[in-house]
JSON list of C-alpha atoms in Angstrom, two decimals:
[
{"chain": "A", "resi": 6, "resn": "MET", "atom": "CA", "xyz": [-208.11, -46.23, 79.28]},
{"chain": "A", "resi": 7, "resn": "GLU", "atom": "CA", "xyz": [-208.21, -48.10, 82.61]},
{"chain": "A", "resi": 8, "resn": "ARG", "atom": "CA", "xyz": [-208.82, -46.07, 85.75]},
{"chain": "A", "resi": 9, "resn": "THR", "atom": "CA", "xyz": [-205.58, -47.35, 87.27]},
{"chain": "A", "resi": 10, "resn": "GLU", "atom": "CA", "xyz": [-203.60, -45.87, 84.37]},
{"chain": "A", "resi": 11, "resn": "ILE", "atom": "CA", "xyz": [-205.44, -42.56, 84.70]},
{"chain": "A", "resi": 12, "resn": "PHE", "atom": "CA", "xyz": [-204.71, -42.47, 88.43]},
{"chain": "A", "resi": 13, "resn": "LYS", "atom": "CA", "xyz": [-201.06, -43.27, 87.77]},
{"chain": "A", "resi": 14, "resn": "ARG", "atom": "CA", "xyz": [-200.79, -40.31, 85.42]},
{"chain": "A", "resi": 15, "resn": "LEU", "atom": "CA", "xyz": [-202.73, -38.03, 87.76]},
{"chain": "A", "resi": 16, "resn": "ASN", "atom": "CA", "xyz": [-200.39, -38.87, 90.62]},
{"chain": "A", "resi": 17, "resn": "THR", "atom": "CA", "xyz": [-197.47, -37.72, 88.47]},
{"chain": "A", "resi": 18, "resn": "ILE", "atom": "CA", "xyz": [-199.31, -34.56, 87.44]},
{"chain": "A", "resi": 19, "resn": "PHE", "atom": "CA", "xyz": [-200.20, -33.69, 91.02]},
{"chain": "A", "resi": 20, "resn": "GLU", "atom": "CA", "xyz": [-196.66, -34.33, 92.20]},
{"chain": "A", "resi": 21, "resn": "ASP", "atom": "CA", "xyz": [-195.22, -32.09, 89.46]},
{"chain": "A", "resi": 22, "resn": "VAL", "atom": "CA", "xyz": [-197.73, -29.26, 89.48]},
{"chain": "A", "resi": 23, "resn": "LEU", "atom": "CA", "xyz": [-198.03, -29.01, 93.25]},
{"chain": "A", "resi": 24, "resn": "ASP", "atom": "CA", "xyz": [-194.30, -29.57, 93.73]},
{"chain": "A", "resi": 25, "resn": "LEU", "atom": "CA", "xyz": [-194.92, -32.35, 96.22]},
{"chain": "A", "resi": 26, "resn": "ASP", "atom": "CA", "xyz": [-192.08, -34.22, 97.91]},
{"chain": "A", "resi": 27, "resn": "GLU", "atom": "CA", "xyz": [-193.76, -37.56, 97.25]},
{"chain": "A", "resi": 28, "resn": "THR", "atom": "CA", "xyz": [-196.60, -39.08, 95.27]},
{"chain": "A", "resi": 29, "resn": "PRO", "atom": "CA", "xyz": [-199.99, -38.09, 96.69]},
{"chain": "A", "resi": 30, "resn": "ASN", "atom": "CA", "xyz": [-201.47, -41.60, 96.26]},
{"chain": "A", "resi": 31, "resn": "LEU", "atom": "CA", "xyz": [-204.75, -40.21, 94.96]},
{"chain": "A", "resi": 32, "resn": "THR", "atom": "CA", "xyz": [-207.94, -42.17, 95.54]},
{"chain": "A", "resi": 33, "resn": "GLU", "atom": "CA", "xyz": [-211.48, -41.89, 94.22]},
{"chain": "A", "resi": 34, "resn": "GLU", "atom": "CA", "xyz": [-212.37, -39.80, 97.29]},
{"chain": "A", "resi": 35, "resn": "THR", "atom": "CA", "xyz": [-209.33, -37.49, 97.37]},
{"chain": "A", "resi": 36, "resn": "SER", "atom": "CA", "xyz": [-210.31, -33.82, 97.30]},
{"chain": "A", "resi": 37, "resn": "ALA", "atom": "CA", "xyz": [-208.62, -30.45, 97.78]},
{"chain": "A", "resi": 38, "resn": "ASN", "atom": "CA", "xyz": [-209.29, -30.78, 101.51]},
{"chain": "A", "resi": 39, "resn": "ASP", "atom": "CA", "xyz": [-206.77, -33.63, 101.62]},
{"chain": "A", "resi": 40, "resn": "ILE", "atom": "CA", "xyz": [-203.81, -31.88, 99.97]},
{"chain": "A", "resi": 41, "resn": "GLU", "atom": "CA", "xyz": [-202.60, -28.61, 101.48]},
{"chain": "A", "resi": 42, "resn": "GLU", "atom": "CA", "xyz": [-201.00, -27.36, 98.27]},
{"chain": "A", "resi": 43, "resn": "TRP", "atom": "CA", "xyz": [-204.23, -27.86, 96.29]},
{"chain": "A", "resi": 44, "resn": "ASP", "atom": "CA", "xyz": [-205.89, -24.44, 96.41]},
{"chain": "A", "resi": 45, "resn": "SER", "atom": "CA", "xyz": [-208.14, -22.58, 93.97]},
{"chain": "A", "resi": 46, "resn": "LEU", "atom": "CA", "xyz": [-205.22, -21.28, 91.88]},
{"chain": "A", "resi": 47, "resn": "SER", "atom": "CA", "xyz": [-203.28, -24.54, 91.75]},
{"chain": "A", "resi": 48, "resn": "HIS", "atom": "CA", "xyz": [-206.58, -26.23, 90.81]},
{"chain": "A", "resi": 49, "resn": "ILE", "atom": "CA", "xyz": [-206.42, -24.29, 87.52]},
{"chain": "A", "resi": 50, "resn": "GLN", "atom": "CA", "xyz": [-202.81, -25.35, 86.98]},
{"chain": "A", "resi": 51, "resn": "LEU", "atom": "CA", "xyz": [-203.81, -28.98, 87.59]},
{"chain": "A", "resi": 52, "resn": "ILE", "atom": "CA", "xyz": [-206.64, -28.75, 85.06]},
{"chain": "A", "resi": 53, "resn": "VAL", "atom": "CA", "xyz": [-204.34, -27.27, 82.42]},
{"chain": "A", "resi": 54, "resn": "ALA", "atom": "CA", "xyz": [-201.81, -30.05, 83.02]},
{"chain": "A", "resi": 55, "resn": "ILE", "atom": "CA", "xyz": [-204.49, -32.77, 82.93]},
{"chain": "A", "resi": 56, "resn": "GLU", "atom": "CA", "xyz": [-205.96, -31.45, 79.68]},
{"chain": "A", "resi": 57, "resn": "LYS", "atom": "CA", "xyz": [-202.48, -31.39, 78.16]},
{"chain": "A", "resi": 58, "resn": "GLU", "atom": "CA", "xyz": [-201.58, -34.89, 79.38]},
{"chain": "A", "resi": 59, "resn": "PHE", "atom": "CA", "xyz": [-204.74, -36.55, 78.10]},
{"chain": "A", "resi": 60, "resn": "ARG", "atom": "CA", "xyz": [-205.25, -34.23, 75.10]},
{"chain": "A", "resi": 61, "resn": "ILE", "atom": "CA", "xyz": [-208.78, -33.39, 76.13]},
{"chain": "A", "resi": 62, "resn": "LYS", "atom": "CA", "xyz": [-210.74, -30.25, 76.97]},
{"chain": "A", "resi": 63, "resn": "PHE", "atom": "CA", "xyz": [-213.14, -29.87, 79.85]},
{"chain": "A", "resi": 64, "resn": "THR", "atom": "CA", "xyz": [-215.94, -27.33, 79.98]},
{"chain": "A", "resi": 65, "resn": "SER", "atom": "CA", "xyz": [-216.28, -25.08, 83.02]},
{"chain": "A", "resi": 66, "resn": "SER", "atom": "CA", "xyz": [-219.66, -26.60, 83.83]},
{"chain": "A", "resi": 67, "resn": "GLU", "atom": "CA", "xyz": [-218.01, -30.05, 84.02]},
{"chain": "A", "resi": 68, "resn": "ILE", "atom": "CA", "xyz": [-215.15, -28.82, 86.20]},
{"chain": "A", "resi": 69, "resn": "ILE", "atom": "CA", "xyz": [-217.27, -27.01, 88.78]},
{"chain": "A", "resi": 70, "resn": "LYS", "atom": "CA", "xyz": [-219.24, -30.21, 89.41]},
{"chain": "A", "resi": 71, "resn": "TRP", "atom": "CA", "xyz": [-216.16, -32.15, 90.51]},
{"chain": "A", "resi": 72, "resn": "ASN", "atom": "CA", "xyz": [-216.04, -32.95, 94.22]},
{"chain": "A", "resi": 73, "resn": "SER", "atom": "CA", "xyz": [-213.27, -35.51, 94.17]},
{"chain": "A", "resi": 74, "resn": "VAL", "atom": "CA", "xyz": [-210.53, -36.97, 92.01]},
{"chain": "A", "resi": 75, "resn": "GLY", "atom": "CA", "xyz": [-212.95, -39.77, 91.20]},
{"chain": "A", "resi": 76, "resn": "ASP", "atom": "CA", "xyz": [-215.22, -37.24, 89.50]},
{"chain": "A", "resi": 77, "resn": "THR", "atom": "CA", "xyz": [-212.28, -35.94, 87.50]},
{"chain": "A", "resi": 78, "resn": "VAL", "atom": "CA", "xyz": [-211.37, -39.49, 86.42]},
{"chain": "A", "resi": 79, "resn": "ASN", "atom": "CA", "xyz": [-214.97, -40.04, 85.31]},
{"chain": "A", "resi": 80, "resn": "SER", "atom": "CA", "xyz": [-214.77, -36.93, 83.13]},
{"chain": "A", "resi": 81, "resn": "ILE", "atom": "CA", "xyz": [-211.43, -38.02, 81.70]},
{"chain": "A", "resi": 82, "resn": "GLN", "atom": "CA", "xyz": [-212.75, -41.50, 80.86]},
{"chain": "A", "resi": 83, "resn": "ASN", "atom": "CA", "xyz": [-215.82, -40.03, 79.18]},
{"chain": "A", "resi": 84, "resn": "LYS", "atom": "CA", "xyz": [-213.58, -38.06, 76.85]},
{"chain": "A", "resi": 85, "resn": "LEU", "atom": "CA", "xyz": [-211.12, -40.78, 75.89]},
{"chain": "B", "resi": 12, "resn": "MET", "atom": "CA", "xyz": [-220.51, -7.79, 78.84]},
{"chain": "B", "resi": 13, "resn": "GLU", "atom": "CA", "xyz": [-219.80, -4.07, 79.22]},
{"chain": "B", "resi": 14, "resn": "CYS", "atom": "CA", "xyz": [-216.49, -3.67, 81.00]},
{"chain": "B", "resi": 15, "resn": "LYS", "atom": "CA", "xyz": [-213.30, -1.66, 80.92]},
{"chain": "B", "resi": 16, "resn": "ILE", "atom": "CA", "xyz": [-209.83, -2.46, 82.17]},
{"chain": "B", "resi": 17, "resn": "GLU", "atom": "CA", "xyz": [-209.50, -1.07, 85.67]},
{"chain": "B", "resi": 18, "resn": "HIS", "atom": "CA", "xyz": [-205.98, -2.21, 86.41]},
{"chain": "B", "resi": 19, "resn": "ILE", "atom": "CA", "xyz": [-203.22, -4.62, 85.45]},
{"chain": "B", "resi": 20, "resn": "GLY", "atom": "CA", "xyz": [-202.23, -7.18, 88.07]},
{"chain": "B", "resi": 21, "resn": "TYR", "atom": "CA", "xyz": [-198.45, -7.45, 88.37]},
{"chain": "B", "resi": 22, "resn": "LEU", "atom": "CA", "xyz": [-196.78, -10.25, 90.30]},
{"chain": "B", "resi": 23, "resn": "THR", "atom": "CA", "xyz": [-193.65, -9.37, 92.25]},
{"chain": "B", "resi": 24, "resn": "ASP", "atom": "CA", "xyz": [-191.41, -10.99, 94.81]},
{"chain": "B", "resi": 25, "resn": "ASN", "atom": "CA", "xyz": [-190.79, -7.62, 96.49]},
{"chain": "B", "resi": 26, "resn": "ILE", "atom": "CA", "xyz": [-193.34, -4.80, 96.30]},
{"chain": "B", "resi": 27, "resn": "GLU", "atom": "CA", "xyz": [-191.02, -2.13, 97.69]},
{"chain": "B", "resi": 28, "resn": "GLU", "atom": "CA", "xyz": [-188.23, -2.86, 95.21]},
{"chain": "B", "resi": 29, "resn": "THR", "atom": "CA", "xyz": [-190.66, -3.00, 92.27]},
{"chain": "B", "resi": 30, "resn": "ILE", "atom": "CA", "xyz": [-192.20, 0.33, 93.27]},
{"chain": "B", "resi": 31, "resn": "LYS", "atom": "CA", "xyz": [-188.75, 1.95, 93.25]},
{"chain": "B", "resi": 32, "resn": "ILE", "atom": "CA", "xyz": [-188.25, 0.91, 89.62]},
{"chain": "B", "resi": 33, "resn": "PHE", "atom": "CA", "xyz": [-191.72, 1.97, 88.50]},
{"chain": "B", "resi": 34, "resn": "VAL", "atom": "CA", "xyz": [-191.16, 5.37, 90.14]},
{"chain": "B", "resi": 35, "resn": "THR", "atom": "CA", "xyz": [-188.24, 5.86, 87.75]},
{"chain": "B", "resi": 36, "resn": "LEU", "atom": "CA", "xyz": [-190.75, 5.20, 84.96]},
{"chain": "B", "resi": 37, "resn": "GLY", "atom": "CA", "xyz": [-192.99, 8.00, 86.17]},
{"chain": "B", "resi": 38, "resn": "PHE", "atom": "CA", "xyz": [-195.39, 6.02, 88.36]},
{"chain": "B", "resi": 39, "resn": "GLN", "atom": "CA", "xyz": [-196.45, 7.02, 91.86]},
{"chain": "B", "resi": 40, "resn": "GLN", "atom": "CA", "xyz": [-197.56, 4.82, 94.72]},
{"chain": "B", "resi": 41, "resn": "VAL", "atom": "CA", "xyz": [-201.23, 5.33, 95.60]},
{"chain": "B", "resi": 42, "resn": "GLY", "atom": "CA", "xyz": [-202.17, 4.51, 99.18]},
{"chain": "B", "resi": 43, "resn": "ASP", "atom": "CA", "xyz": [-200.44, 2.08, 101.51]},
{"chain": "B", "resi": 44, "resn": "VAL", "atom": "CA", "xyz": [-199.37, -1.50, 100.99]},
{"chain": "B", "resi": 45, "resn": "VAL", "atom": "CA", "xyz": [-202.35, -3.60, 102.12]},
{"chain": "B", "resi": 46, "resn": "ASN", "atom": "CA", "xyz": [-202.24, -7.10, 103.53]},
{"chain": "B", "resi": 47, "resn": "ASP", "atom": "CA", "xyz": [-205.02, -9.32, 102.15]},
{"chain": "B", "resi": 48, "resn": "ASP", "atom": "CA", "xyz": [-205.04, -12.27, 104.52]},
{"chain": "B", "resi": 49, "resn": "THR", "atom": "CA", "xyz": [-207.77, -14.05, 102.53]},
{"chain": "B", "resi": 50, "resn": "GLN", "atom": "CA", "xyz": [-205.84, -13.98, 99.27]},
{"chain": "B", "resi": 51, "resn": "ARG", "atom": "CA", "xyz": [-202.54, -14.35, 101.19]},
{"chain": "B", "resi": 52, "resn": "THR", "atom": "CA", "xyz": [-201.00, -11.39, 99.32]},
{"chain": "B", "resi": 53, "resn": "LYS", "atom": "CA", "xyz": [-199.58, -7.92, 99.93]},
{"chain": "B", "resi": 54, "resn": "LEU", "atom": "CA", "xyz": [-201.04, -5.37, 97.52]},
{"chain": "B", "resi": 55, "resn": "CYS", "atom": "CA", "xyz": [-200.29, -1.86, 96.41]},
{"chain": "B", "resi": 56, "resn": "PHE", "atom": "CA", "xyz": [-201.41, 0.34, 93.54]},
{"chain": "B", "resi": 57, "resn": "ILE", "atom": "CA", "xyz": [-199.25, 2.57, 91.39]},
{"chain": "B", "resi": 58, "resn": "GLU", "atom": "CA", "xyz": [-200.47, 5.10, 88.87]},
{"chain": "B", "resi": 59, "resn": "LYS", "atom": "CA", "xyz": [-199.20, 7.35, 86.15]},
{"chain": "B", "resi": 60, "resn": "ALA", "atom": "CA", "xyz": [-201.24, 10.01, 84.37]},
{"chain": "B", "resi": 61, "resn": "GLY", "atom": "CA", "xyz": [-202.84, 8.60, 81.23]},
{"chain": "B", "resi": 62, "resn": "GLU", "atom": "CA", "xyz": [-201.83, 5.01, 82.00]},
{"chain": "B", "resi": 63, "resn": "THR", "atom": "CA", "xyz": [-203.80, 2.05, 83.26]},
{"chain": "B", "resi": 64, "resn": "PRO", "atom": "CA", "xyz": [-203.16, 1.67, 87.00]},
{"chain": "B", "resi": 65, "resn": "ILE", "atom": "CA", "xyz": [-201.02, -1.26, 88.10]},
{"chain": "B", "resi": 66, "resn": "GLU", "atom": "CA", "xyz": [-201.76, -3.45, 91.10]},
{"chain": "B", "resi": 67, "resn": "LEU", "atom": "CA", "xyz": [-198.57, -4.87, 92.53]},
{"chain": "B", "resi": 68, "resn": "VAL", "atom": "CA", "xyz": [-199.14, -8.27, 94.13]},
{"chain": "B", "resi": 69, "resn": "GLU", "atom": "CA", "xyz": [-196.57, -9.89, 96.40]},
{"chain": "B", "resi": 70, "resn": "PRO", "atom": "CA", "xyz": [-197.64, -13.33, 97.69]},
{"chain": "B", "resi": 71, "resn": "TYR", "atom": "CA", "xyz": [-197.17, -14.20, 101.36]},
{"chain": "B", "resi": 72, "resn": "GLU", "atom": "CA", "xyz": [-194.40, -16.73, 101.93]},
{"chain": "B", "resi": 73, "resn": "ASP", "atom": "CA", "xyz": [-196.98, -19.39, 102.74]},
{"chain": "B", "resi": 74, "resn": "ASN", "atom": "CA", "xyz": [-198.85, -18.75, 99.47]},
{"chain": "B", "resi": 75, "resn": "ARG", "atom": "CA", "xyz": [-197.07, -21.64, 97.79]},
{"chain": "B", "resi": 76, "resn": "THR", "atom": "CA", "xyz": [-199.09, -21.55, 94.58]},
{"chain": "B", "resi": 77, "resn": "MET", "atom": "CA", "xyz": [-198.22, -17.95, 93.79]},
{"chain": "B", "resi": 78, "resn": "GLN", "atom": "CA", "xyz": [-194.67, -18.43, 95.00]},
{"chain": "B", "resi": 79, "resn": "ARG", "atom": "CA", "xyz": [-194.44, -21.24, 92.41]},
{"chain": "B", "resi": 80, "resn": "MET", "atom": "CA", "xyz": [-195.82, -18.87, 89.74]},
{"chain": "B", "resi": 81, "resn": "LEU", "atom": "CA", "xyz": [-193.10, -16.42, 90.68]},
{"chain": "B", "resi": 82, "resn": "SER", "atom": "CA", "xyz": [-190.39, -19.08, 90.47]},
{"chain": "B", "resi": 83, "resn": "LYS", "atom": "CA", "xyz": [-191.65, -20.20, 87.09]},
{"chain": "B", "resi": 84, "resn": "HIS", "atom": "CA", "xyz": [-192.39, -16.84, 85.44]},
{"chain": "B", "resi": 85, "resn": "GLY", "atom": "CA", "xyz": [-190.58, -14.21, 87.47]},
{"chain": "B", "resi": 86, "resn": "ASN", "atom": "CA", "xyz": [-191.95, -10.74, 88.16]},
{"chain": "B", "resi": 87, "resn": "GLY", "atom": "CA", "xyz": [-194.44, -9.44, 85.63]},
{"chain": "B", "resi": 88, "resn": "PRO", "atom": "CA", "xyz": [-198.08, -8.90, 84.63]},
{"chain": "B", "resi": 89, "resn": "TYR", "atom": "CA", "xyz": [-200.35, -11.85, 85.29]},
{"chain": "B", "resi": 90, "resn": "HIS", "atom": "CA", "xyz": [-203.94, -10.64, 85.13]},
{"chain": "B", "resi": 91, "resn": "LEU", "atom": "CA", "xyz": [-206.19, -7.92, 83.76]},
{"chain": "B", "resi": 92, "resn": "CYS", "atom": "CA", "xyz": [-208.91, -6.52, 85.98]},
{"chain": "B", "resi": 93, "resn": "TYR", "atom": "CA", "xyz": [-212.19, -5.30, 84.54]},
{"chain": "B", "resi": 94, "resn": "GLY", "atom": "CA", "xyz": [-214.67, -3.05, 86.35]},
{"chain": "B", "resi": 95, "resn": "VAL", "atom": "CA", "xyz": [-218.30, -4.19, 86.12]},
{"chain": "B", "resi": 96, "resn": "ASP", "atom": "CA", "xyz": [-221.58, -2.66, 87.27]},
{"chain": "B", "resi": 97, "resn": "ASP", "atom": "CA", "xyz": [-223.11, -5.87, 88.64]},
{"chain": "B", "resi": 98, "resn": "ILE", "atom": "CA", "xyz": [-220.51, -8.41, 89.68]},
{"chain": "B", "resi": 99, "resn": "ASP", "atom": "CA", "xyz": [-223.01, -11.16, 90.51]},
{"chain": "B", "resi": 100, "resn": "ALA", "atom": "CA", "xyz": [-224.65, -10.88, 87.09]},
{"chain": "B", "resi": 101, "resn": "SER", "atom": "CA", "xyz": [-221.26, -10.68, 85.40]},
{"chain": "B", "resi": 102, "resn": "TYR", "atom": "CA", "xyz": [-220.14, -13.76, 87.34]},
{"chain": "B", "resi": 103, "resn": "GLU", "atom": "CA", "xyz": [-223.07, -15.74, 85.91]},
{"chain": "B", "resi": 104, "resn": "GLU", "atom": "CA", "xyz": [-222.39, -14.35, 82.45]},
{"chain": "B", "resi": 105, "resn": "MET", "atom": "CA", "xyz": [-218.78, -15.47, 82.57]},
{"chain": "B", "resi": 106, "resn": "LEU", "atom": "CA", "xyz": [-219.81, -18.96, 83.70]},
{"chain": "B", "resi": 107, "resn": "ALA", "atom": "CA", "xyz": [-222.25, -19.17, 80.80]},
{"chain": "B", "resi": 108, "resn": "ASP", "atom": "CA", "xyz": [-219.36, -18.23, 78.47]},
{"chain": "B", "resi": 109, "resn": "ASP", "atom": "CA", "xyz": [-217.34, -21.19, 79.80]},
{"chain": "B", "resi": 110, "resn": "TRP", "atom": "CA", "xyz": [-214.87, -19.17, 81.89]},
{"chain": "B", "resi": 111, "resn": "LEU", "atom": "CA", "xyz": [-213.56, -21.18, 84.82]},
{"chain": "B", "resi": 112, "resn": "PRO", "atom": "CA", "xyz": [-214.16, -19.41, 88.15]},
{"chain": "B", "resi": 113, "resn": "ILE", "atom": "CA", "xyz": [-211.36, -19.34, 90.72]},
{"chain": "B", "resi": 114, "resn": "PHE", "atom": "CA", "xyz": [-213.71, -18.29, 93.52]},
{"chain": "B", "resi": 115, "resn": "ASN", "atom": "CA", "xyz": [-217.08, -16.60, 94.10]},
{"chain": "B", "resi": 116, "resn": "PRO", "atom": "CA", "xyz": [-217.17, -12.80, 94.50]},
{"chain": "B", "resi": 117, "resn": "VAL", "atom": "CA", "xyz": [-215.54, -11.69, 97.76]},
{"chain": "B", "resi": 118, "resn": "ALA", "atom": "CA", "xyz": [-214.74, -8.32, 99.33]},
{"chain": "B", "resi": 119, "resn": "ALA", "atom": "CA", "xyz": [-211.23, -7.03, 98.60]},
{"chain": "B", "resi": 120, "resn": "PRO", "atom": "CA", "xyz": [-209.62, -4.90, 101.35]},
{"chain": "B", "resi": 121, "resn": "ALA", "atom": "CA", "xyz": [-207.22, -3.26, 98.88]},
{"chain": "B", "resi": 122, "resn": "LEU", "atom": "CA", "xyz": [-210.15, -2.06, 96.78]},
{"chain": "B", "resi": 123, "resn": "ASN", "atom": "CA", "xyz": [-212.20, -0.49, 99.56]},
{"chain": "B", "resi": 124, "resn": "ASN", "atom": "CA", "xyz": [-213.92, -3.84, 100.10]},
{"chain": "B", "resi": 125, "resn": "ARG", "atom": "CA", "xyz": [-215.46, -3.82, 96.65]},
{"chain": "B", "resi": 126, "resn": "LYS", "atom": "CA", "xyz": [-216.24, -7.37, 95.52]},
{"chain": "B", "resi": 127, "resn": "ILE", "atom": "CA", "xyz": [-213.85, -9.19, 93.22]},
{"chain": "B", "resi": 128, "resn": "CYS", "atom": "CA", "xyz": [-213.74, -12.54, 91.49]},
{"chain": "B", "resi": 129, "resn": "TYR", "atom": "CA", "xyz": [-211.26, -14.25, 89.21]},
{"chain": "B", "resi": 130, "resn": "PHE", "atom": "CA", "xyz": [-211.67, -16.37, 86.11]},
{"chain": "B", "resi": 131, "resn": "PHE", "atom": "CA", "xyz": [-209.42, -18.39, 83.85]},
{"chain": "B", "resi": 132, "resn": "LYS", "atom": "CA", "xyz": [-209.58, -19.38, 80.23]},
{"chain": "B", "resi": 133, "resn": "GLN", "atom": "CA", "xyz": [-206.66, -21.13, 78.61]},
{"chain": "B", "resi": 134, "resn": "GLU", "atom": "CA", "xyz": [-206.69, -18.87, 75.55]},
{"chain": "B", "resi": 135, "resn": "VAL", "atom": "CA", "xyz": [-206.46, -15.70, 77.67]},
{"chain": "B", "resi": 136, "resn": "GLY", "atom": "CA", "xyz": [-205.13, -16.57, 81.12]},
{"chain": "B", "resi": 137, "resn": "TYR", "atom": "CA", "xyz": [-206.44, -14.98, 84.33]},
{"chain": "B", "resi": 138, "resn": "ILE", "atom": "CA", "xyz": [-208.85, -12.07, 84.51]},
{"chain": "B", "resi": 139, "resn": "GLU", "atom": "CA", "xyz": [-210.32, -10.36, 87.53]},
{"chain": "B", "resi": 140, "resn": "LEU", "atom": "CA", "xyz": [-213.68, -8.67, 87.77]},
{"chain": "B", "resi": 141, "resn": "VAL", "atom": "CA", "xyz": [-214.24, -5.91, 90.30]},
{"chain": "B", "resi": 142, "resn": "SER", "atom": "CA", "xyz": [-217.49, -4.21, 91.23]},
{"chain": "B", "resi": 143, "resn": "LYS", "atom": "CA", "xyz": [-217.35, -0.55, 90.27]},
{"chain": "B", "resi": 144, "resn": "LYS", "atom": "CA", "xyz": [-219.14, 0.38, 93.49]}
]
């Protein structure tokens, strides 16, 4: 799957899960520091939603290495 | 990992109103309502002889993530807390068992500053570990 398609789906997921008023326009470098609603608890909710959307399962060791949305997209691509 | 349930975490939109109902079920409030500014929650424990203690958790208004949990699920239990002898060792053990950490062990004012940490696994939900001492 192309990265642009993954980002498109992630934008929707972030908007839904974090209850944002508008699309977050995620980039490769976006991190939790850039989105106020993205805290440690909502991070879990995002992961659950992402796994469900893409029908994949991440390991904890993968997840804790992520520093940005770009890292998450890499993990998603590796599993598709 | 050797551990035993220490309390049940119970999410509420109003600690005082929830306490009133639990009192009718034979529970008693233990200690004061504590404000945990780090976790952005108000906390209070209730106990009943022979029952597992319950930790009532009311999120601050600005705790949007937990406010969303409340909107979605309503008041009710949302985590189990297990007491452990060595929280740092248990933390590493949980990681090795593929539990997803919410944060590293931190002191919890409502628990006499004993260290706590939270984990998540899709099959179980949220669990909390607390240092026994």
